[in-house]
CSV table of C-alpha atoms in Angstrom, one decimal:
chain,number,residue,atom,x,y,z
A,1,MET,CA,-58.5,6.1,-25.3
A,2,LYS,CA,-55.6,4.5,-23.4
A,3,LYS,CA,-54.4,2.3,-26.2
A,4,ARG,CA,-54.4,5.3,-28.7
A,5,TYR,CA,-52.6,7.3,-26.1
A,6,ASP,CA,-49.9,4.4,-25.6
A,7,GLU,CA,-49.5,4.1,-29.3
A,8,VAL,CA,-49.1,7.8,-29.7
A,9,MET,CA,-46.7,7.9,-26.8
A,10,ASP,CA,-44.5,5.0,-28.2
A,11,ARG,CA,-43.8,7.1,-31.4
A,12,ILE,CA,-42.7,10.4,-29.8
A,13,GLU,CA,-39.0,10.7,-30.6
A,14,VAL,CA,-36.9,13.8,-29.4
A,15,THR,CA,-34.4,14.1,-32.4
A,16,ASP,CA,-30.7,15.2,-31.7
A,17,GLU,CA,-31.5,18.5,-33.1
A,18,MET,CA,-34.3,19.2,-30.7
A,19,ARG,CA,-32.0,18.0,-27.8
A,20,GLY,CA,-29.3,20.2,-29.0
A,21,ARG,CA,-31.5,23.4,-29.2
A,22,ILE,CA,-32.8,22.6,-25.6
A,23,LEU,CA,-29.3,22.1,-24.1
A,24,GLY,CA,-27.9,25.2,-26.0
A,25,ASN,CA,-30.6,27.3,-24.5
A,26,ILE,CA,-29.9,25.8,-21.1
A,27,GLN,CA,-26.0,26.8,-21.5
A,28,LYS,CA,-27.0,30.3,-22.7
A,29,MET,CA,-29.4,30.9,-19.8
A,30,GLU,CA,-26.6,30.0,-17.2
A,31,LEU,CA,-24.2,32.1,-19.1
A,32,GLU,CA,-26.1,35.0,-19.0
A,33,ALA,CA,-27.1,34.5,-15.4
A,34,ALA,CA,-23.2,34.5,-14.4
A,35,PRO,CA,-21.0,36.4,-17.1
A,36,LYS,CA,-17.9,36.3,-15.0
A,37,SER,CA,-17.8,32.7,-14.9
A,38,ASN,CA,-17.4,29.9,-17.8
A,39,VAL,CA,-18.2,27.1,-15.1
A,40,ILE,CA,-21.9,25.8,-14.9
A,41,PRO,CA,-22.5,25.4,-11.3
A,42,PHE,CA,-24.1,21.7,-10.9
A,43,PRO,CA,-27.1,23.1,-8.8
A,44,ASN,CA,-28.1,25.5,-11.5
A,45,LEU,CA,-27.6,22.9,-14.2
A,46,LYS,CA,-30.0,20.5,-12.4
A,47,LYS,CA,-32.6,23.2,-12.2
A,48,TYR,CA,-32.3,24.0,-16.0
A,49,LEU,CA,-32.6,20.2,-16.8
A,50,SER,CA,-35.5,20.0,-14.9
A,51,VAL,CA,-37.1,22.8,-16.8
A,52,ALA,CA,-36.1,21.2,-20.1
A,53,ALA,CA,-37.5,18.0,-19.0
A,54,CYS,CA,-40.8,19.6,-18.4
A,55,PHE,CA,-40.6,21.3,-21.7
A,56,VAL,CA,-40.4,17.8,-23.5
A,57,VAL,CA,-43.2,16.3,-21.3
A,58,LEU,CA,-45.4,19.6,-22.3
A,59,LEU,CA,-44.5,18.9,-25.9
A,60,ALA,CA,-45.5,15.3,-25.7
A,61,GLY,CA,-48.8,16.3,-24.1
A,62,THR,CA,-49.4,18.9,-26.7
A,63,PHE,CA,-48.8,16.4,-29.5
A,64,VAL,CA,-51.3,14.0,-27.9
A,65,ALA,CA,-54.0,16.0,-27.4
A,66,GLY,CA,-53.7,17.3,-31.1
A,67,ASN,CA,-53.8,13.7,-32.3
A,68,MET,CA,-56.7,12.9,-30.4
A,69,THR,CA,-58.8,16.0,-31.4
A,70,GLY,CA,-57.9,15.6,-35.0
A,71,ILE,CA,-55.6,18.5,-35.3
A,72,PHE,CA,-52.5,15.8,-36.2
A,73,ARG,CA,-52.9,13.2,-38.9
A,74,PRO,CA,-50.9,10.0,-39.3
A,75,ASN,CA,-49.1,11.3,-42.2
A,76,ASP,CA,-48.2,14.6,-40.0
A,77,PRO,CA,-44.5,15.1,-40.5
A,78,ALA,CA,-44.2,15.8,-36.9
A,79,VAL,CA,-44.8,11.9,-36.2
A,80,LEU,CA,-44.6,10.1,-39.4
A,81,THR,CA,-41.4,10.6,-41.4
A,82,PRO,CA,-40.0,8.4,-44.0
A,83,GLY,CA,-37.1,6.3,-42.5
A,84,ASP,CA,-39.1,5.7,-39.2
A,85,GLY,CA,-40.6,2.4,-40.4
A,86,ILE,CA,-42.6,4.5,-43.3
A,87,VAL,CA,-41.8,3.3,-46.8
A,88,ASP,CA,-42.9,4.6,-50.3
A,89,VAL,CA,-42.9,2.2,-52.9
A,90,GLY,CA,-43.7,2.6,-56.7
A,91,THR,CA,-46.1,0.0,-57.4
A,92,LEU,CA,-49.2,-1.8,-55.8
A,93,GLU,CA,-47.4,-4.9,-56.0
A,94,GLU,CA,-44.6,-3.4,-53.7
A,95,LEU,CA,-47.0,-2.3,-51.3
A,96,SER,CA,-48.5,-5.6,-51.0
A,97,ALA,CA,-45.3,-7.3,-50.5
A,98,HIS,CA,-44.1,-4.6,-47.9
A,99,VAL,CA,-47.1,-5.1,-45.7
A,100,GLY,CA,-47.6,-8.7,-46.0
A,101,PHE,CA,-51.1,-8.7,-47.5
A,102,GLU,CA,-52.7,-8.1,-50.8
A,103,VAL,CA,-54.0,-4.4,-51.2
A,104,GLU,CA,-56.5,-3.6,-53.9
A,105,GLU,CA,-56.8,-0.4,-56.0
A,106,LEU,CA,-59.6,2.0,-55.5
A,107,THR,CA,-62.1,2.1,-58.4
A,108,GLY,CA,-65.1,4.3,-59.1
A,109,LEU,CA,-63.5,7.8,-58.1
A,110,PRO,CA,-65.5,10.9,-58.9
A,111,PHE,CA,-62.5,12.5,-60.4
A,112,GLU,CA,-59.9,11.5,-62.9
A,113,VAL,CA,-56.7,10.2,-61.4
A,114,THR,CA,-53.2,11.6,-62.6
A,115,GLU,CA,-51.1,10.8,-59.6
A,116,THR,CA,-51.0,7.7,-57.2
A,117,THR,CA,-48.8,7.3,-54.3
A,118,TYR,CA,-48.2,4.1,-52.3
A,119,THR,CA,-47.1,4.3,-48.7
A,120,ALA,CA,-46.5,1.4,-46.1
A,121,TYR,CA,-46.6,2.4,-42.4
A,122,TRP,CA,-44.4,0.1,-40.0
A,123,GLN,CA,-45.5,-3.1,-42.3
A,124,GLU,CA,-48.9,-2.7,-40.7
A,125,LEU,CA,-51.1,-0.3,-42.6
A,126,ALA,CA,-51.1,0.3,-46.6
A,127,GLU,CA,-52.2,3.5,-47.8
A,128,ILE,CA,-52.6,4.7,-51.2
A,129,VAL,CA,-53.4,8.3,-52.1
A,130,TYR,CA,-54.9,9.1,-55.4
A,131,SER,CA,-54.7,12.9,-56.8
A,132,GLY,CA,-56.4,14.6,-59.8
A,133,GLU,CA,-58.6,17.6,-60.8
A,134,GLY,CA,-57.7,19.3,-57.4
A,135,GLN,CA,-59.1,16.3,-55.7
A,136,THR,CA,-57.6,13.6,-53.3
A,137,ALA,CA,-58.6,10.2,-52.2
A,138,THR,CA,-56.9,8.2,-49.4
A,139,SER,CA,-57.5,4.6,-49.1
A,140,ARG,CA,-56.1,2.6,-46.5
A,141,LYS,CA,-56.3,-1.1,-45.4
A,142,SER,CA,-54.7,-2.8,-42.2
A,143,VAL,CA,-55.1,-6.2,-40.2
A,144,GLY,CA,-58.1,-6.2,-37.8
A,145,THR,CA,-61.4,-4.5,-37.6
A,146,GLU,CA,-60.4,-1.1,-35.9
A,147,ASP,CA,-61.0,2.3,-37.5
A,148,ASN,CA,-57.6,3.0,-39.5
A,149,SER,CA,-58.6,6.3,-41.0
A,150,GLY,CA,-56.7,8.6,-38.1
A,151,ASP,CA,-59.6,11.0,-38.6
A,152,TYR,CA,-61.3,11.8,-35.2
A,153,ILE,CA,-63.4,14.7,-36.2
A,154,ALA,CA,-66.9,14.7,-34.6
A,155,TYR,CA,-68.9,14.7,-38.0
A,156,ALA,CA,-72.4,16.0,-37.9
A,157,ASP,CA,-73.8,13.1,-40.3
A,158,VAL,CA,-73.0,9.6,-39.6
A,159,LYS,CA,-74.9,6.9,-41.4
A,160,ASN,CA,-74.4,3.1,-41.5
A,161,ILE,CA,-75.2,1.5,-45.0
A,162,GLN,CA,-75.3,-2.2,-46.0
A,163,ILE,CA,-73.6,-3.3,-49.2
A,164,GLY,CA,-73.9,-7.0,-49.6
A,165,SER,CA,-72.5,-8.7,-46.6
A,166,LEU,CA,-70.7,-5.7,-45.1
A,167,THR,CA,-71.8,-2.7,-43.1
A,168,ALA,CA,-70.0,0.6,-44.0
A,169,THR,CA,-70.2,3.8,-41.9
A,170,LEU,CA,-70.4,7.1,-43.8
A,171,LYS,CA,-69.4,10.4,-42.3
A,172,GLY,CA,-69.8,13.9,-43.5
A,173,ASN,CA,-70.9,17.4,-42.8
A,174,GLY,CA,-73.0,17.8,-45.9
A,175,ASN,CA,-76.4,17.7,-44.0
A,176,GLY,CA,-76.9,14.0,-45.1
A,177,ASP,CA,-76.4,14.8,-48.9
A,178,ALA,CA,-72.6,14.4,-48.9
A,179,TYR,CA,-70.2,12.1,-47.1
A,180,THR,CA,-66.2,12.6,-47.0
A,181,LEU,CA,-65.2,9.4,-45.2
A,182,ALA,CA,-66.2,5.8,-45.2
A,183,ILE,CA,-65.1,2.9,-42.9
A,184,TRP,CA,-65.7,-0.6,-42.9
A,185,SER,CA,-64.2,-4.2,-42.3
A,186,ALA,CA,-64.3,-7.5,-44.1
A,187,ASP,CA,-62.5,-10.8,-43.9
A,188,GLY,CA,-60.2,-9.8,-41.3
A,189,TYR,CA,-59.1,-6.5,-42.5
A,190,ALA,CA,-60.1,-2.7,-41.8
A,191,TYR,CA,-60.8,-0.4,-44.6
A,192,SER,CA,-61.2,3.4,-45.0
A,193,VAL,CA,-61.6,6.1,-47.9
A,194,SER,CA,-61.1,9.6,-47.2
A,195,LEU,CA,-62.3,12.2,-49.9
A,196,SER,CA,-61.5,15.8,-50.3
A,197,ASP,CA,-64.7,16.4,-51.5
A,198,GLY,CA,-68.0,14.9,-50.2
A,199,ILE,CA,-70.0,12.4,-52.4
A,200,SER,CA,-73.5,11.2,-52.3
A,201,GLU,CA,-74.5,7.6,-50.5
A,202,ILE,CA,-75.0,6.2,-54.1
A,203,GLU,CA,-71.6,7.1,-55.2
A,204,TRP,CA,-70.0,5.8,-52.0
A,205,ARG,CA,-71.9,2.5,-52.9
A,206,ASP,CA,-69.8,2.3,-56.2
A,207,ILE,CA,-66.7,2.8,-54.7
A,208,ILE,CA,-66.9,0.4,-51.7
A,209,GLY,CA,-68.7,-2.1,-54.0
A,210,SER,CA,-65.7,-2.2,-56.1
């Protein structure tokens, strides 16, 4: 929990636009309180700066809480935006070159893929999003063994399955009949696949086995 908190806090950034709005509101409050003077007294300025600081801390706390409860996702624009170490590329080969390890395409999906998006996060995590027929599949790979799905929902159905030499964990809310998330690790890499629509264990075996 502490490690996840530190990682989130390290990526919180107050933009120039946010800072400008906060300081603008401080100046407005001071001018309304003393309309006869164009000079902002330092004691009052200090007071409002303290309020602004509290606002920033509250904003950061709200984000952290949301992230840990699954409200925010790793691709949420409030945190992960292009230019902050996130790069969209055009091909699988470019994705592999950017993150520094080989990334594989996902096969056996339960829908026909019409669009594919490749994204590298901080040269640490590779993400491929497949879309088609109103469905999506998100495949991720990163170095290590920790869950990289970014999904912290407390699912009702959790099941471990054995596929060859690896153990995968399936999660879903389909009374054991359908699962929307699979996570596993192999050969020093962590994997996760998230589907918009749940599928059966047998279908998951085909995807993970591929």
